[in-house]
XYZ file of C-alpha atoms in Angstrom:
318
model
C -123.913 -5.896 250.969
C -124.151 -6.975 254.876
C -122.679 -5.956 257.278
C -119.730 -7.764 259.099
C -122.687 -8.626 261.913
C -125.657 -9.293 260.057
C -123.161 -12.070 258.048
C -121.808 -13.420 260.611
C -125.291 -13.795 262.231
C -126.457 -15.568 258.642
C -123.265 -17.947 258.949
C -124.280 -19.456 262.565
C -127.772 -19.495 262.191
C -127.583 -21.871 258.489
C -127.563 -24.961 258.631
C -123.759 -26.185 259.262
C -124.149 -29.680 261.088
C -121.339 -31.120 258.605
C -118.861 -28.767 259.735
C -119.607 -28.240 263.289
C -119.383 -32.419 263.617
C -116.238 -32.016 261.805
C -114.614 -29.720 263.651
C -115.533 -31.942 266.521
C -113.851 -34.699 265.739
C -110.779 -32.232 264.590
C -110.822 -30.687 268.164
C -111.222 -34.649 269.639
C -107.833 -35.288 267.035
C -106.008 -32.368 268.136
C -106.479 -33.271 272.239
C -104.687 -36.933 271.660
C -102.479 -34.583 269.212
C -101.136 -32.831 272.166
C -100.768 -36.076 274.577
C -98.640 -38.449 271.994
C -96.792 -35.117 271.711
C -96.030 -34.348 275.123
C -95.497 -38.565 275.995
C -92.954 -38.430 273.009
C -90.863 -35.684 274.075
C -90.802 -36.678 277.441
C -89.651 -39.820 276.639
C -86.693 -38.430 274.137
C -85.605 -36.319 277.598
C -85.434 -39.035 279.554
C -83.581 -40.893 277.233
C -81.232 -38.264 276.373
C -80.613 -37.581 280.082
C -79.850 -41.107 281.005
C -77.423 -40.802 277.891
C -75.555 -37.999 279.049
C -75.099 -39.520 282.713
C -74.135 -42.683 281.532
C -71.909 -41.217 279.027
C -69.936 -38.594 281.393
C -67.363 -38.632 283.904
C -66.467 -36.542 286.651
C -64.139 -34.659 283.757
C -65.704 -34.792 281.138
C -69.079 -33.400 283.359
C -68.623 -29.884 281.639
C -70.735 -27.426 279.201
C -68.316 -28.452 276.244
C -69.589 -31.801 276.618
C -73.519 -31.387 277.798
C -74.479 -27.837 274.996
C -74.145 -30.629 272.177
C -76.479 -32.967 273.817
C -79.028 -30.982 275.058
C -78.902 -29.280 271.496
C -79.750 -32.644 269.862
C -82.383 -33.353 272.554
C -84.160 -29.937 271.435
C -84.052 -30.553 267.771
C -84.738 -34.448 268.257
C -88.227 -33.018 270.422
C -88.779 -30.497 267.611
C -88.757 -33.243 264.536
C -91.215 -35.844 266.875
C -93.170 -32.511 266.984
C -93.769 -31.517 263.797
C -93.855 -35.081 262.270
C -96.455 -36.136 264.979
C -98.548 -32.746 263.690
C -98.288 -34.283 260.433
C -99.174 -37.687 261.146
C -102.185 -36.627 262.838
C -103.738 -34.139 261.071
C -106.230 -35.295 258.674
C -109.503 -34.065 260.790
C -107.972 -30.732 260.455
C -107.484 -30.536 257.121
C -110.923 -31.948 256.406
C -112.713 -29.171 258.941
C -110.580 -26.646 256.546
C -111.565 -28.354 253.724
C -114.770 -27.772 254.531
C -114.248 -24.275 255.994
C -113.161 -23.668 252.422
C -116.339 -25.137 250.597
C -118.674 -23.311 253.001
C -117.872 -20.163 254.795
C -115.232 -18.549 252.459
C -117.430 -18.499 249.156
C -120.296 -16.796 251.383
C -118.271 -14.128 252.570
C -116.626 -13.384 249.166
C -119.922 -13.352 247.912
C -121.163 -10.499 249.853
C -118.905 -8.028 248.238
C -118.071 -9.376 244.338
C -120.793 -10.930 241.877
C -120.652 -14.421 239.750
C -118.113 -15.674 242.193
C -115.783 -18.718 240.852
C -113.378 -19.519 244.112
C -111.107 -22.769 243.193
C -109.562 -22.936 247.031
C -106.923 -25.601 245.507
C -105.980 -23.302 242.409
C -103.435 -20.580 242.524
C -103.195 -17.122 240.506
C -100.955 -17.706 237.374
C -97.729 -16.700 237.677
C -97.437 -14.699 234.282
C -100.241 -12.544 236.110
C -98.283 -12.029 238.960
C -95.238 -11.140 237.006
C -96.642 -8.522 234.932
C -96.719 -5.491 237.928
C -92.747 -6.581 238.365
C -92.688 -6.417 242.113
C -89.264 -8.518 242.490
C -87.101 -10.941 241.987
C -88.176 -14.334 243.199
C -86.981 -18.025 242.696
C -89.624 -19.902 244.492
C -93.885 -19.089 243.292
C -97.118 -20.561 245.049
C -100.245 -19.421 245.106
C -103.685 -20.627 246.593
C -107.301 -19.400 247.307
C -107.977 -18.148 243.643
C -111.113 -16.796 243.034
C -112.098 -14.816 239.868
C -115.310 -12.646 240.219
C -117.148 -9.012 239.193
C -117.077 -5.637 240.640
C -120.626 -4.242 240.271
C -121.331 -7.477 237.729
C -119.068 -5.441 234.929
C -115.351 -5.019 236.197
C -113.138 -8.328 236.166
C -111.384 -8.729 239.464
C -109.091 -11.711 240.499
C -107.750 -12.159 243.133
C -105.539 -15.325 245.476
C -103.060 -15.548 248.093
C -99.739 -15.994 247.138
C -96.181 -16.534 248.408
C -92.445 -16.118 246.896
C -89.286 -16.933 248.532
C -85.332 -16.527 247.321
C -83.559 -19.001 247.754
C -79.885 -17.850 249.019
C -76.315 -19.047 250.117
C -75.116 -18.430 253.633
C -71.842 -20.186 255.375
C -72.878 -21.789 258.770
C -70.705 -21.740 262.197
C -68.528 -24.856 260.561
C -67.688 -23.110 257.611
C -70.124 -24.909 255.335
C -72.232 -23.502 252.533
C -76.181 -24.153 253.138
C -79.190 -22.900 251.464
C -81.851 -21.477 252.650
C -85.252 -20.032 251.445
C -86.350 -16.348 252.664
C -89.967 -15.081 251.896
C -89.925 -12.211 250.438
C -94.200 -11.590 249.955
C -97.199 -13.340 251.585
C -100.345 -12.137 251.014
C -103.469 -11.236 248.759
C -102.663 -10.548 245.590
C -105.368 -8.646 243.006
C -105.756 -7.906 239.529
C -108.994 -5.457 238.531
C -109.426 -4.730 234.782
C -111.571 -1.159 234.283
C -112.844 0.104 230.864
C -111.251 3.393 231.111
C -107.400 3.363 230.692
C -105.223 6.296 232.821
C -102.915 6.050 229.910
C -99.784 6.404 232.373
C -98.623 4.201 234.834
C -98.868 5.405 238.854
C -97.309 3.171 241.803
C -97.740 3.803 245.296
C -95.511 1.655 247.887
C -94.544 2.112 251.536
C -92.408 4.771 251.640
C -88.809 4.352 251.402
C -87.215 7.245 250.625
C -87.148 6.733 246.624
C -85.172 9.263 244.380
C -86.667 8.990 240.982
C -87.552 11.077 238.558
C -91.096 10.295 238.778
C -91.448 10.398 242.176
C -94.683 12.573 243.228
C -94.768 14.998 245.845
C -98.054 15.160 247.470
C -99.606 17.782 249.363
C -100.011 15.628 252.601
C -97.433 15.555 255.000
C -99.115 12.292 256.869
C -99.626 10.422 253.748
C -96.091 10.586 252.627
C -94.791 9.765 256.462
C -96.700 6.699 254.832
C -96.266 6.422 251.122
C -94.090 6.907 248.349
C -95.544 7.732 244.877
C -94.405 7.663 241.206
C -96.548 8.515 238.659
C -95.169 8.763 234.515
C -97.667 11.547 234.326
C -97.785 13.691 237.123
C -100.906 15.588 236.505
C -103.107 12.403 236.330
C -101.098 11.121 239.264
C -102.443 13.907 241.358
C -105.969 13.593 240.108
C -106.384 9.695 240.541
C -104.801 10.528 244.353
C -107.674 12.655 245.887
C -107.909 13.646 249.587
C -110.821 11.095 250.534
C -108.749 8.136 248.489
C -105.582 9.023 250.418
C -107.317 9.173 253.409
C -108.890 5.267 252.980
C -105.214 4.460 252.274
C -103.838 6.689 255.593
C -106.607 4.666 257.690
C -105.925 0.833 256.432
C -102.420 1.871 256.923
C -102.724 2.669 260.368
C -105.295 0.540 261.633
C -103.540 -2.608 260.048
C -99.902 -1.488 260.420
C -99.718 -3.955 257.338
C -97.483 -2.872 254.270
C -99.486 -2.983 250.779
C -98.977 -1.327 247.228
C -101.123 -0.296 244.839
C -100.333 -0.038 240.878
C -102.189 1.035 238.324
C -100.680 0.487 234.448
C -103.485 1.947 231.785
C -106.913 0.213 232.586
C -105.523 -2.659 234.775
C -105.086 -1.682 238.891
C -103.061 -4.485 240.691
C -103.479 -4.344 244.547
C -100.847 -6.325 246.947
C -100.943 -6.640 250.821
C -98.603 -8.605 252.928
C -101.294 -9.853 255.078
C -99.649 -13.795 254.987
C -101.701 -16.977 255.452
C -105.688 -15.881 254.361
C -108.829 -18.108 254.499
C -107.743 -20.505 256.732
C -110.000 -21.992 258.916
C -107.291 -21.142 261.871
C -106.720 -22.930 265.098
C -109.693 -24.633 266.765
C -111.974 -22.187 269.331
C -114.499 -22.422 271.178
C -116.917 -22.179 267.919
C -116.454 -24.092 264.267
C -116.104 -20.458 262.605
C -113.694 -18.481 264.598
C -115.537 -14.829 264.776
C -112.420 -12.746 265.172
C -110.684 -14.685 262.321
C -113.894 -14.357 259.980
C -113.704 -10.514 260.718
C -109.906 -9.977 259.804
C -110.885 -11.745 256.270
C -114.358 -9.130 256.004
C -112.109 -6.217 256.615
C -109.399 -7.181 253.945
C -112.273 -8.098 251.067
C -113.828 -4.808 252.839
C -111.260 -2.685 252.156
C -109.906 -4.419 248.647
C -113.839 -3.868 247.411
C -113.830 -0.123 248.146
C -110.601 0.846 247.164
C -111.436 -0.332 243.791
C -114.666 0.736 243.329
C -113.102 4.273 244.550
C -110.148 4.097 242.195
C -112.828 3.159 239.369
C -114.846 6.017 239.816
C -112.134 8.666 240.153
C -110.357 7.117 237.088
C -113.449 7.224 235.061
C -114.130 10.859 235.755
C -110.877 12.026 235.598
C -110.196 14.515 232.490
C -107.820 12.126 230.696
């Protein structure tokens, strides 16, 4: 396995003329982007101020009577906006295409074996359903990848999203829907051969009462962490001091919320990390360094929590 360095190194010394000219002409796209942009709004002001000064009076001149229009002029620059980020977009999807084809399989590479990554393809629902995180009315998923752990343990693995839809009455009185997210993220699956033969879920901590809730000898990791385990006493030997420390570090150093959950031989790892392996805006360099290095540390981190969970699992006394 290289180091985050020694890959990056590899990445910008191969040979990636295709998508350093592409991200050239996405960076040339994204300059005439930003003029139609600014040309259009500054147009829709104009117009909306020669409205409003044609349109008033000496009584009607008042905030009861401008608020509205300035309001549309706002939301009328907002939709030119995003529709003219739309319109002209097409380099930038092809440079993260191609970010896609090349970079991303090369870094996922470096920690999992026989690598299959399907960037269009999302994890299966009925996967994500089976840990039974929440309640959701709206699934998508991209960035799948299935691959090996030390070319034996199955691992898959994608980003995915799910919203609620819900019901809220606006300022007039009228009911509107709209959609609130409740994860976005990586989401993992890792099959072992060894089952724990109990179930043991560890979540930011919330303050659960439960029955099965397990009270751990660390003070800072349940400041952190809430655990339940079905069976206590393999509970506390799965959770040793060096894996609660990993999880006490990532924790900190991320300030991201994740969960762990482990059901027999299956371990199913979820952090809310949002958008991943996206190419990201456009730098001073086709692969954005500081970008590539936030998606190292999360495979990082995934890779040796597992392979940590593994081996305790398979030498616990179960």
């Amino acid at each position: 396995m290289k180091t985050f360095d020694k890959l990056y190194k590899d990445l910008q010394n191969a040979d990636n003329s295709e998508l350093n000219n592409i991200w050239q002409e996405a960076k040339k796209e994204n300059e005439k982007v930003k003029k139609i942009r600014l040309i259009t709004c500054l147009v829709i002001s104009i117009m909306m101020i020669i409205l409003i000064c044609t349109t008033s009076t000496n009584n009607s001149f008042s905030m009861f009577f401008i608020l509205p229009k300035i309001m549309l002029m706002v939301f009328a620059n907002l939709f030119a906006y995003v529709i003219i980020t739309i319109l002209f977009s097409k380099q930038k999807n092809e440079y993260n295409k191609k970010y896609k084809e090349l970079i991303i399989p090369k870094l996922m590479s470096n920690f999992y074996n026989n690598l299959e990554y399907f960037p269009q393809k999302g994890m299966p629902q009925y996967i994500y359903k089976e840990p039974k995180y929440e309640h959701y009315d709206l699934y998508d998923s991209e960035d799948y990848f299935e691959a090996q752990i030390d070319n034996k343990y199955s691992i898959q693995m994608a980003e995915v999203k799910t919203q609620k839809e819900e019901t809220y009455e606006d300022s007039n009185g009228e009911t509107k829907t709209r959609r609130v997210t409740i994860f976005h993220g990586l989401f993992a699956k890792i099959i072992m051969d060894k089952s724990i033969d109990s179930e043991l879920r560890i979540t930011r901590n919330r303050g659960i009462l439960s029955k099965n809730k397990l009270k751990m000898d660390s003070s800072k990791f349940e400041k952190h962490f809430d655990v339940e385990a079905s069976n206590k006493i393999i509970g506390m030997q799965i959770l040793t001091a060096d894996i609660m420390e990993k999880l006490i570090e990532f924790r900190e150093k991320t300030n991201m919320e994740f969960d762990v959950y482990i059901k027999y031989n299956e371990i199913y790892l979820r952090f809310h990390s949002g958008a991943m392996f996206e190419a990201g805006g456009l730098k001073k360099e086709a692969i954005d360094e500081e970008l590539l290095e936030k998606y190292f540390y999360m495979l990082n981190f995934t890779y040796n929590l597992s392979k940590k969970l593994i081996k305790t699992i398979e030498e616990c006394q179960i």
